[in-house]
């Protein structure tokens, strides 16, 4: 697959601690992550040949505003909006450009400042028939949860266990928004958001930024002792399915991952560590199945037996995931890549997945009627 | 006599988006029903209707009257929503016999307490919107608008 493309590697990473940063501007949020990524890649700003920025709600030209303040103005800037997949989409476009030989050194970053929206549920498109009848993102996932529990005999305690795991992992991540552990009882007793989902089963409102620098693999060793290869990149968009569809099958994730596995010759069994789009507890369970970690209906078993916890066969969301690390939507895809790259470099301290050689990032996004989701980007990395 | 939307449904600036006249039809018994569209070329059925088929891009869409009862696929009681909505409220997906899944509000303020669960039978209620209920962006005095909601059968 892609015989004409050059191998590409990640040589620099940076991110800020996710949380509520109301007093900062969007460029100020992004700058520290961008500077860290450049420093790690041993690059001066003037060596960056193009910038790909991902954000959903940061207004016009976010990439140029960051470039202006970091010594990189003037180079081509592409701003990507793909809901929660924005910066993963930016990463993919950057990968395409470097792999095709257009540029050698490219910066990708994602940034979002959700606190400026005032908290609560994300604002959706009011022209959408479902949104105008009361749909909000937590309710979409809540209905998937209700149906999954109904179809497969899982319980609300099983859902809560996903949040408990996320917070256990997040407690080990200095960049996570939540760094305290929780219990099933505490999760179930937290405020009702959209039944059966309670507050601690929903990703928090927060701000953040993450950045990576990529280059052709043949140049990577000059910039990093431990460069990480991009083994595959795939982007899919929602397929409109009118009528009855199984809403506990994340169609876009299933399609995107199976196409990526086919392209790369890798499979779920090859993955040592992954970050997935756990915006709500039910999502993580559905994605175990959609990404091929287990057959349909068996996600709870994987969670219960510890397979997906740190120390298990394939730890999922060692960073704490969107539930604990936080989900500043446009920053999340890039932040997942930062985590997986650092995991493969063995830099993750107490949350390190020992001996990890292959890692995956998965992010979806967008609530629009008739779609599973609007966008999905999945990447595979390896050392 | 058409039912009047209960308070739990009428709790927003507009009771969901007001439907156009083309989205409803009056059956022989005088009851209002939802009306979707079916593609004459590929058979795709949708609600609300559209002039172009989303599956094949064909333009030969014909009206598809929809039944007044269906099966609940899933539902949720919403406790946090944008300020315009009065919480809690209940929403859900209902599968109609014509093969169309319709999303909408469900009467009541606590689906769990009301025993709402997947696969129960629910009824579709349609009524003409009073002008004050209609979404100002959609309504005009000359064209009546409609809204719909679900309730356990």
Coordinates of C-alpha atoms in Angstrom, one line a residue:
Chain A
X1 CA 0.0 0.0 0.0
X2 CA 1.1 3.6 -0.7
X3 CA 4.3 2.4 -2.5
X4 CA 5.0 5.9 -3.6
X5 CA 5.0 7.5 -0.2
X6 CA 8.1 8.0 2.0
X7 CA 8.2 6.6 5.5
X8 CA 7.5 9.3 8.1
X9 CA 8.5 9.6 11.7
X10 CA 7.6 11.7 14.7
X11 CA 10.6 13.5 16.1
X12 CA 9.1 16.0 18.6
X13 CA 6.2 16.1 21.0
X14 CA 4.7 18.7 23.3
X15 CA 1.5 19.3 25.3
X16 CA 0.3 21.4 28.1
X17 CA -1.6 20.1 31.1
X18 CA -5.2 19.9 30.2
X19 CA -7.6 21.8 32.5
X20 CA -9.4 25.1 32.8
X21 CA -7.2 27.9 31.5
X22 CA -9.8 30.7 31.2
X23 CA -7.3 33.5 31.3
X24 CA -5.2 32.4 28.3
X25 CA -5.8 33.2 24.7
X26 CA -5.9 30.3 22.1
X27 CA -2.3 31.1 20.8
X28 CA -1.1 31.3 24.4
X29 CA -2.5 27.8 25.1
X30 CA -0.8 26.4 22.0
X31 CA 2.6 28.1 22.3
X32 CA 4.2 26.0 25.1
X33 CA 3.2 22.7 23.4
X34 CA 4.6 24.0 20.1
X35 CA 7.9 25.2 21.6
X36 CA 8.4 21.9 23.4
X37 CA 7.8 19.9 20.2
X38 CA 10.3 22.1 18.3
X39 CA 12.9 21.9 21.1
X40 CA 12.5 18.1 21.3
X41 CA 13.0 17.9 17.5
X42 CA 16.1 20.1 17.8
X43 CA 14.6 22.4 15.2
X44 CA 14.5 26.2 15.0
X45 CA 11.2 27.7 14.0
X46 CA 12.5 28.9 10.7
X47 CA 13.2 25.2 9.7
X48 CA 9.5 24.4 9.8
X49 CA 8.2 24.3 6.3
X50 CA 4.4 24.0 6.9
X51 CA 1.9 24.0 9.7
X52 CA -1.2 21.9 10.1
X53 CA -3.5 23.1 12.8
X54 CA -6.6 21.3 14.2
X55 CA -9.3 23.0 16.2
X56 CA -13.1 23.1 16.2
X57 CA -14.0 26.3 17.9
X58 CA -11.1 28.7 17.8
X59 CA -12.3 31.0 15.1
X60 CA -10.5 32.0 11.9
X61 CA -6.9 31.2 11.1
X62 CA -5.8 29.7 14.4
X63 CA -2.7 28.2 12.8
X64 CA -1.6 31.6 11.6
X65 CA -2.2 33.2 15.0
X66 CA 0.0 30.6 16.6
X67 CA 2.7 30.9 13.9
X68 CA 2.7 34.7 14.3
X69 CA 3.6 34.3 18.0
X70 CA 6.2 31.5 17.6
X71 CA 8.5 32.8 14.8
X72 CA 7.0 30.7 12.1
X73 CA 4.8 33.2 10.2
X74 CA 4.8 33.1 6.4
X75 CA 4.9 29.3 5.8
X76 CA 1.9 27.5 4.4
X77 CA -0.7 26.9 7.1
X78 CA -3.7 24.6 6.8
X79 CA -6.4 24.9 9.4
X80 CA -8.5 21.7 9.9
X81 CA -11.9 21.5 11.5
X82 CA -13.3 18.0 11.8
X83 CA -15.0 18.2 15.2
X84 CA -13.1 16.0 17.8
X85 CA -11.0 14.6 15.0
X86 CA -9.6 18.0 14.0
X87 CA -6.0 17.7 15.0
X88 CA -5.8 14.0 14.1
X89 CA -7.0 15.1 10.7
X90 CA -4.4 17.8 10.7
X91 CA -1.8 15.1 11.5
X92 CA -3.0 13.0 8.6
X93 CA -2.8 15.8 6.2
X94 CA 0.7 16.7 7.4
X95 CA 1.7 13.0 7.0
X96 CA 0.4 13.0 3.5
X97 CA 2.4 16.1 2.6
X98 CA 5.7 14.8 4.1
X99 CA 5.2 11.3 2.8
X100 CA 4.6 12.7 -0.7
X101 CA 7.8 14.6 -0.6
X102 CA 6.3 18.1 -0.5
X103 CA 8.0 19.1 2.8
X104 CA 10.6 17.7 5.2
X105 CA 9.8 19.4 8.5
X106 CA 6.2 19.9 9.4
X107 CA 4.5 21.0 12.6
X108 CA 1.1 19.7 13.7
X109 CA -0.8 21.1 16.6
X110 CA -4.3 20.9 18.1
X111 CA -5.8 23.5 20.5
X112 CA -9.1 24.1 22.1
X113 CA -10.5 26.4 24.7
X114 CA -13.9 25.0 25.7
X115 CA -14.2 27.1 28.9
X116 CA -14.9 30.1 26.8
X117 CA -18.1 28.4 25.7
X118 CA -19.3 28.5 29.3
X119 CA -19.4 24.7 30.0
X120 CA -22.2 22.2 29.7
X121 CA -22.9 20.4 26.5
X122 CA -21.2 21.3 23.2
X123 CA -23.1 23.6 20.9
X124 CA -24.3 21.6 17.9
X125 CA -25.8 22.6 14.5
X126 CA -29.3 23.9 15.2
X127 CA -30.4 23.1 11.6
X128 CA -30.0 19.4 12.3
X129 CA -33.4 17.7 12.8
X130 CA -32.2 15.9 15.9
X131 CA -30.5 18.8 17.5
X132 CA -33.5 21.0 17.0
X133 CA -35.5 18.3 18.8
X134 CA -33.3 18.2 21.9
X135 CA -30.3 16.1 21.0
X136 CA -27.1 16.7 23.0
X137 CA -23.9 14.7 22.7
X138 CA -24.2 13.0 26.1
X139 CA -27.7 11.8 25.2
X140 CA -26.5 10.3 21.9
X141 CA -24.0 8.2 23.9
X142 CA -26.6 7.5 26.6
X143 CA -28.9 5.9 24.1
X144 CA -26.1 3.8 22.8
X145 CA -25.4 2.8 26.4
X146 CA -29.1 2.0 27.1
X147 CA -29.3 -0.2 24.0
X148 CA -26.0 -1.9 24.7
X149 CA -27.0 -2.8 28.2
X150 CA -30.3 -4.1 26.9
X151 CA -28.7 -6.2 24.1
X152 CA -25.7 -7.6 25.9
X153 CA -26.7 -7.8 29.6
X154 CA -24.0 -5.3 30.7
X155 CA -24.8 -3.2 33.8
X156 CA -24.5 0.4 34.9
X157 CA -21.7 -0.8 37.2
X158 CA -19.8 -2.0 34.1
X159 CA -20.1 1.4 32.6
X160 CA -18.9 3.0 35.8
X161 CA -15.8 0.7 35.8
X162 CA -14.6 2.4 32.6
X163 CA -14.5 5.7 34.5
X164 CA -12.8 4.2 37.4
X165 CA -10.1 2.8 35.1
X166 CA -9.7 6.1 33.3
X167 CA -9.2 8.0 36.6
X168 CA -6.8 5.4 37.9
X169 CA -4.7 5.9 34.8
X170 CA -5.1 9.7 34.8
X171 CA -3.9 9.9 38.4
X172 CA -0.5 8.8 37.0
X173 CA -0.4 11.5 34.2
X174 CA 0.9 14.9 35.2
X175 CA -0.8 16.4 32.2
X176 CA -4.3 15.0 33.0
X177 CA -7.2 17.3 34.0
X178 CA -8.3 14.9 36.7
X179 CA -5.6 13.3 38.9
X180 CA -7.7 11.7 41.6
X181 CA -9.0 8.2 41.6
X182 CA -12.7 7.4 42.0
X183 CA -14.9 4.4 42.8
X184 CA -17.9 2.7 41.1
X185 CA -20.2 4.0 43.9
X186 CA -18.9 7.6 43.5
X187 CA -19.4 7.4 39.7
X188 CA -22.9 6.1 40.0
X189 CA -23.9 8.6 42.7
X190 CA -22.6 11.6 40.7
X191 CA -25.1 14.0 39.0
X192 CA -27.3 12.5 36.3
X193 CA -26.4 14.0 32.9
X194 CA -28.3 11.8 30.4
X195 CA -29.6 8.5 31.8
X196 CA -27.9 6.2 32.3
X197 CA -24.8 8.4 32.1
X198 CA -23.7 10.3 35.2
X199 CA -21.3 13.2 35.5
X200 CA -18.2 11.1 36.1
X201 CA -19.0 9.1 33.0
X202 CA -18.7 12.2 30.7
X203 CA -15.5 13.9 29.6
X204 CA -15.0 17.3 31.3
X205 CA -15.1 20.8 29.9
X206 CA -11.5 21.9 29.5
X207 CA -8.8 23.6 27.6
X208 CA -5.6 22.3 26.1
X209 CA -3.1 22.0 23.3
X210 CA -0.7 19.4 22.0
X211 CA 1.9 19.4 19.2
X212 CA 4.1 17.1 17.2
X213 CA 6.8 17.5 14.6
X214 CA 7.2 15.0 11.8
X215 CA 9.9 14.5 9.1
X216 CA 11.0 11.8 6.7
X217 CA 12.2 8.7 8.6
X218 CA 15.6 8.9 6.8
X219 CA 16.2 12.2 8.5
X220 CA 14.7 11.3 11.9
X221 CA 17.8 10.0 13.7
X222 CA 19.5 13.4 13.4
X223 CA 16.7 14.9 15.4
X224 CA 15.7 12.2 17.9
X225 CA 17.4 9.4 19.8
X226 CA 14.1 7.5 19.7
X227 CA 12.1 8.6 16.6
X228 CA 8.7 6.9 16.3
X229 CA 7.5 5.7 12.8
X230 CA 4.1 6.4 11.5
X231 CA 3.0 2.9 10.4
X232 CA -0.3 4.0 9.0
X233 CA -2.8 6.8 8.8
X234 CA -6.5 6.5 7.9
X235 CA -9.3 9.0 7.8
X236 CA -13.0 8.1 7.3
X237 CA -16.2 10.1 7.2
X238 CA -19.6 9.3 8.3
X239 CA -21.7 7.2 6.0
X240 CA -25.4 8.3 5.9
X241 CA -27.5 5.4 6.9
X242 CA -31.3 6.1 6.8
X243 CA -33.6 3.7 8.5
X244 CA -32.8 1.1 11.2
X245 CA -29.2 0.8 12.1
X246 CA -27.4 -0.9 15.1
X247 CA -26.3 2.1 17.1
X248 CA -24.1 0.0 19.3
X249 CA -21.9 -0.8 16.3
X250 CA -19.7 2.2 15.7
X251 CA -19.8 1.9 12.0
X252 CA -17.2 4.6 11.1
X253 CA -14.7 3.2 13.6
X254 CA -15.1 -0.3 12.4
X255 CA -14.7 0.7 8.8
X256 CA -11.8 3.1 9.4
X257 CA -9.8 0.5 11.5
X258 CA -10.4 -2.4 9.2
X259 CA -9.2 -0.3 6.2
X260 CA -6.1 0.7 8.1
X261 CA -5.4 -2.8 9.2
X262 CA -5.7 -3.9 5.6
X263 CA -3.4 -1.1 4.4
X264 CA -0.7 -1.8 7.0
X265 CA -0.9 -5.6 7.3
X266 CA -1.2 -5.1 11.0
X267 CA -4.1 -6.2 13.2
X268 CA -5.6 -5.6 16.6
X269 CA -3.4 -8.5 17.9
X270 CA -0.3 -6.5 17.1
X271 CA -1.2 -3.5 19.2
X272 CA 0.6 -3.1 22.6
X273 CA -1.1 0.1 23.7
X274 CA -3.8 2.4 22.4
X275 CA -5.7 5.6 23.0
X276 CA -9.3 5.7 22.0
X277 CA -12.1 8.2 21.9
X278 CA -13.6 7.6 25.4
X279 CA -15.7 10.8 25.5
X280 CA -18.3 8.8 27.5
X281 CA -17.9 5.5 29.3
X282 CA -20.0 3.5 26.9
X283 CA -17.8 4.7 24.0
X284 CA -14.7 2.9 25.3
X285 CA -16.6 -0.4 25.5
X286 CA -18.0 -0.1 22.0
X287 CA -14.5 0.8 20.6
X288 CA -12.9 -2.3 22.1
X289 CA -15.2 -4.2 19.8
X290 CA -15.0 -1.9 16.8
X291 CA -11.2 -1.8 16.9
X292 CA -11.2 -5.6 16.9
X293 CA -9.8 -6.2 20.5
X294 CA -12.7 -8.6 21.1
X295 CA -15.9 -10.0 19.5
X296 CA -19.2 -8.2 19.7
X297 CA -20.7 -8.1 23.2
X298 CA -17.5 -9.1 25.0
X299 CA -16.1 -5.7 25.8
X300 CA -17.1 -5.9 29.5
X301 CA -15.1 -9.1 29.9
X302 CA -12.0 -7.3 28.6
X303 CA -12.5 -4.5 31.1
X304 CA -13.3 -6.9 34.0
X305 CA -10.3 -9.2 33.5
X306 CA -7.8 -6.3 33.3
X307 CA -6.8 -6.8 29.7
X308 CA -7.2 -3.1 29.0
X309 CA -5.8 -1.7 32.3
X310 CA -2.2 -0.8 32.8
X311 CA -0.4 -4.1 33.4
X312 CA -2.8 -5.9 31.1
X313 CA -2.2 -7.3 27.6
X314 CA -3.3 -4.1 25.7
X315 CA -3.7 -1.1 28.0
X316 CA -6.3 1.3 26.7
X317 CA -6.0 5.0 27.4
X318 CA -3.0 4.9 29.7
X319 CA -3.0 8.7 29.6
X320 CA -6.4 8.7 31.4
X321 CA -8.2 9.2 28.1
X322 CA -10.7 11.8 27.4
X323 CA -12.6 11.0 30.6
X324 CA -9.6 11.8 32.9
X325 CA -6.9 13.5 30.8
X326 CA -9.7 15.7 29.4
X327 CA -11.1 16.5 26.0
X328 CA -10.5 19.9 24.6
X329 CA -11.9 18.6 21.4
X330 CA -9.6 19.9 18.7
X331 CA -6.5 19.1 20.8
X332 CA -7.4 15.5 21.6
X333 CA -6.2 13.8 18.5
X334 CA -2.7 15.4 18.8
X335 CA -2.6 14.7 22.5
X336 CA -3.3 11.0 21.9
X337 CA -0.4 11.0 19.4
X338 CA 1.8 12.6 22.0
X339 CA 0.9 9.9 24.5
X340 CA 1.4 7.0 22.2
X341 CA 4.7 8.4 20.8
X342 CA 6.0 8.8 24.4
X343 CA 4.8 5.4 25.4
X344 CA 6.7 3.9 22.5
X345 CA 9.8 5.9 23.5
X346 CA 9.5 4.5 27.1
X347 CA 9.0 8.0 28.6
X348 CA 5.8 7.6 30.5
X349 CA 7.1 6.9 34.1
X350 CA 4.6 5.2 36.4
X351 CA 2.0 4.7 33.6
X352 CA 4.6 3.2 31.1
X353 CA 3.4 0.2 29.1
X354 CA 6.5 -1.9 29.4
X355 CA 8.1 -3.0 26.1
X356 CA 5.4 -1.3 23.9
X357 CA 6.4 -1.5 20.2
X358 CA 3.2 -0.8 18.4
X359 CA 0.6 1.8 19.4
X360 CA -2.7 3.1 18.0
X361 CA -4.6 6.3 18.3
X362 CA -8.4 6.6 17.5
X363 CA -10.6 9.6 17.5
X364 CA -14.0 10.2 16.1
X365 CA -16.3 13.2 16.2
X366 CA -19.4 15.1 15.2
X367 CA -23.0 14.5 16.1
X368 CA -25.1 14.7 13.0
X369 CA -28.3 12.8 12.3
X370 CA -28.0 9.7 10.2
X371 CA -24.3 9.2 10.9
X372 CA -22.6 7.1 13.5
X373 CA -20.2 10.0 13.6
X374 CA -19.0 12.6 11.1
X375 CA -15.3 11.9 11.2
X376 CA -12.8 9.2 12.4
X377 CA -9.0 9.2 12.2
X378 CA -6.9 6.3 13.3
X379 CA -3.1 6.2 13.3
X380 CA -0.6 3.4 13.9
X381 CA 2.9 4.0 15.3
X382 CA 5.8 1.8 15.9
X383 CA 9.4 1.5 17.0
Chain B
X1 CA -59.5 14.7 18.4
X2 CA -55.8 15.2 18.3
X3 CA -54.1 15.1 21.6
X4 CA -52.5 18.3 23.0
X5 CA -48.8 18.1 23.7
X6 CA -48.3 17.6 27.5
X7 CA -46.3 20.1 29.5
X8 CA -43.2 17.9 29.5
X9 CA -43.1 18.2 25.7
X10 CA -44.1 21.9 25.5
X11 CA -41.1 23.0 27.6
X12 CA -38.9 24.7 25.1
X13 CA -39.1 27.9 23.0
X14 CA -40.2 25.6 20.3
X15 CA -41.4 22.0 20.7
X16 CA -38.6 20.7 18.6
X17 CA -38.3 22.1 15.1
X18 CA -41.7 22.9 13.6
X19 CA -42.5 20.7 10.7
X20 CA -43.6 21.9 7.3
X21 CA -47.0 21.0 5.9
X22 CA -45.3 18.5 3.6
X23 CA -44.0 16.6 6.7
X24 CA -47.5 15.6 7.9
X25 CA -50.6 14.1 6.3
X26 CA -54.1 13.7 7.5
X27 CA -55.5 10.2 7.3
X28 CA -59.1 9.4 6.4
X29 CA -60.0 9.3 10.0
X30 CA -58.9 12.9 10.4
X31 CA -55.8 12.1 12.5
X32 CA -52.5 13.8 11.6
X33 CA -49.6 11.5 10.7
X34 CA -46.0 12.1 9.9
X35 CA -45.1 11.9 6.3
X36 CA -41.6 11.1 5.0
X37 CA -40.4 10.4 1.5
X38 CA -39.5 7.4 -0.6
X39 CA -37.1 7.4 -3.5
X40 CA -38.8 6.0 -6.6
X41 CA -35.4 5.0 -8.0
X42 CA -33.6 3.2 -5.1
X43 CA -36.4 2.8 -2.5
X44 CA -34.6 4.7 0.2
X45 CA -37.1 5.9 2.8
X46 CA -36.4 9.0 5.0
X47 CA -38.0 11.3 7.5
X48 CA -38.2 14.3 7.2
X49 CA -38.6 14.2 3.4
X50 CA -36.2 15.9 1.0
X51 CA -36.4 16.7 -2.7
X52 CA -33.2 14.7 -3.4
X53 CA -32.5 11.1 -2.3
X54 CA -29.5 11.0 0.1
X55 CA -28.6 7.5 -1.1
X56 CA -28.6 7.8 -4.9
X57 CA -29.0 11.6 -5.5
X58 CA -32.2 10.9 -7.5
X59 CA -34.9 13.5 -7.7
X60 CA -38.0 11.3 -7.9
X61 CA -39.1 11.4 -4.3
X62 CA -42.7 10.5 -3.4
X63 CA -44.6 11.1 -0.1
X64 CA -44.5 8.3 2.4
X65 CA -47.2 8.4 5.0
X66 CA -46.0 7.0 8.3
X67 CA -47.8 4.9 10.9
X68 CA -48.8 6.3 14.2
X69 CA -47.2 3.6 16.4
X70 CA -43.7 2.2 16.5
X71 CA -41.1 0.5 18.6
X72 CA -38.7 2.4 20.9
X73 CA -35.1 1.7 19.9
X74 CA -33.5 3.7 22.7
X75 CA -34.2 6.7 24.9
X76 CA -32.6 8.9 27.5
X77 CA -33.7 11.4 30.0
X78 CA -31.6 14.6 29.5
X79 CA -30.6 16.5 32.6
X80 CA -28.1 18.9 31.1
X81 CA -28.8 20.8 27.9
X82 CA -28.4 24.2 26.3
X83 CA -30.1 27.0 28.2
X84 CA -33.1 27.2 25.8
X85 CA -34.3 23.8 26.9
X86 CA -36.1 23.1 30.2
X87 CA -34.6 20.0 31.8
X88 CA -35.2 17.2 32.4
X89 CA -36.8 16.0 29.2
X90 CA -36.9 12.7 27.5
X91 CA -35.8 11.9 23.9
X92 CA -35.6 8.8 21.9
X93 CA -35.5 6.9 18.6
X94 CA -38.7 5.2 17.4
X95 CA -38.7 2.6 14.6
X96 CA -41.8 2.8 12.5
X97 CA -43.3 -0.1 10.5
X98 CA -42.3 1.6 7.2
X99 CA -38.6 1.1 8.0
X100 CA -38.0 4.7 9.1
X101 CA -36.4 5.6 12.4
X102 CA -37.7 8.9 13.8
X103 CA -36.0 10.9 16.6
X104 CA -38.1 13.1 18.9
X105 CA -39.2 14.0 22.3
X106 CA -41.1 11.6 24.5
X107 CA -43.8 12.8 27.0
X108 CA -42.7 12.8 30.6
X109 CA -39.7 14.0 32.6
X110 CA -38.2 10.7 33.8
X111 CA -38.0 7.8 31.3
X112 CA -36.6 5.4 33.9
X113 CA -39.5 6.0 36.3
X114 CA -42.0 5.8 33.5
X115 CA -40.6 2.4 32.5
X116 CA -39.4 3.5 29.1
X117 CA -37.1 0.8 27.8
X118 CA -36.0 -0.5 24.4
X119 CA -38.6 -2.4 22.4
X120 CA -41.7 -1.1 24.1
X121 CA -44.5 0.2 21.8
X122 CA -44.9 3.9 21.6
X123 CA -47.4 6.1 19.8
X124 CA -46.6 9.1 17.6
X125 CA -48.6 12.2 18.2
X126 CA -48.8 15.0 15.7
X127 CA -50.5 18.3 16.2
X128 CA -50.8 21.7 14.5
X129 CA -48.6 24.1 16.3
X130 CA -50.1 27.2 17.9
X131 CA -48.3 30.2 16.4
X132 CA -46.7 31.0 19.7
X133 CA -45.2 27.5 19.9
X134 CA -43.6 27.6 16.5
X135 CA -40.0 28.3 15.9
X136 CA -40.1 31.9 14.7
X137 CA -37.5 31.1 12.1
X138 CA -39.7 28.5 10.5
X139 CA -43.2 29.8 11.0
X140 CA -45.2 32.2 8.9
X141 CA -48.8 33.2 9.5
X142 CA -49.8 31.9 6.1
X143 CA -48.5 28.4 6.5
X144 CA -49.5 26.3 9.5
X145 CA -46.7 24.3 11.1
X146 CA -46.8 21.1 13.1
X147 CA -44.9 19.3 15.7
X148 CA -44.7 15.7 17.0
X149 CA -43.8 13.8 20.1
X150 CA -44.0 10.2 21.3
X151 CA -45.7 8.7 24.3
X152 CA -46.0 5.1 25.6
X153 CA -48.9 3.3 23.9

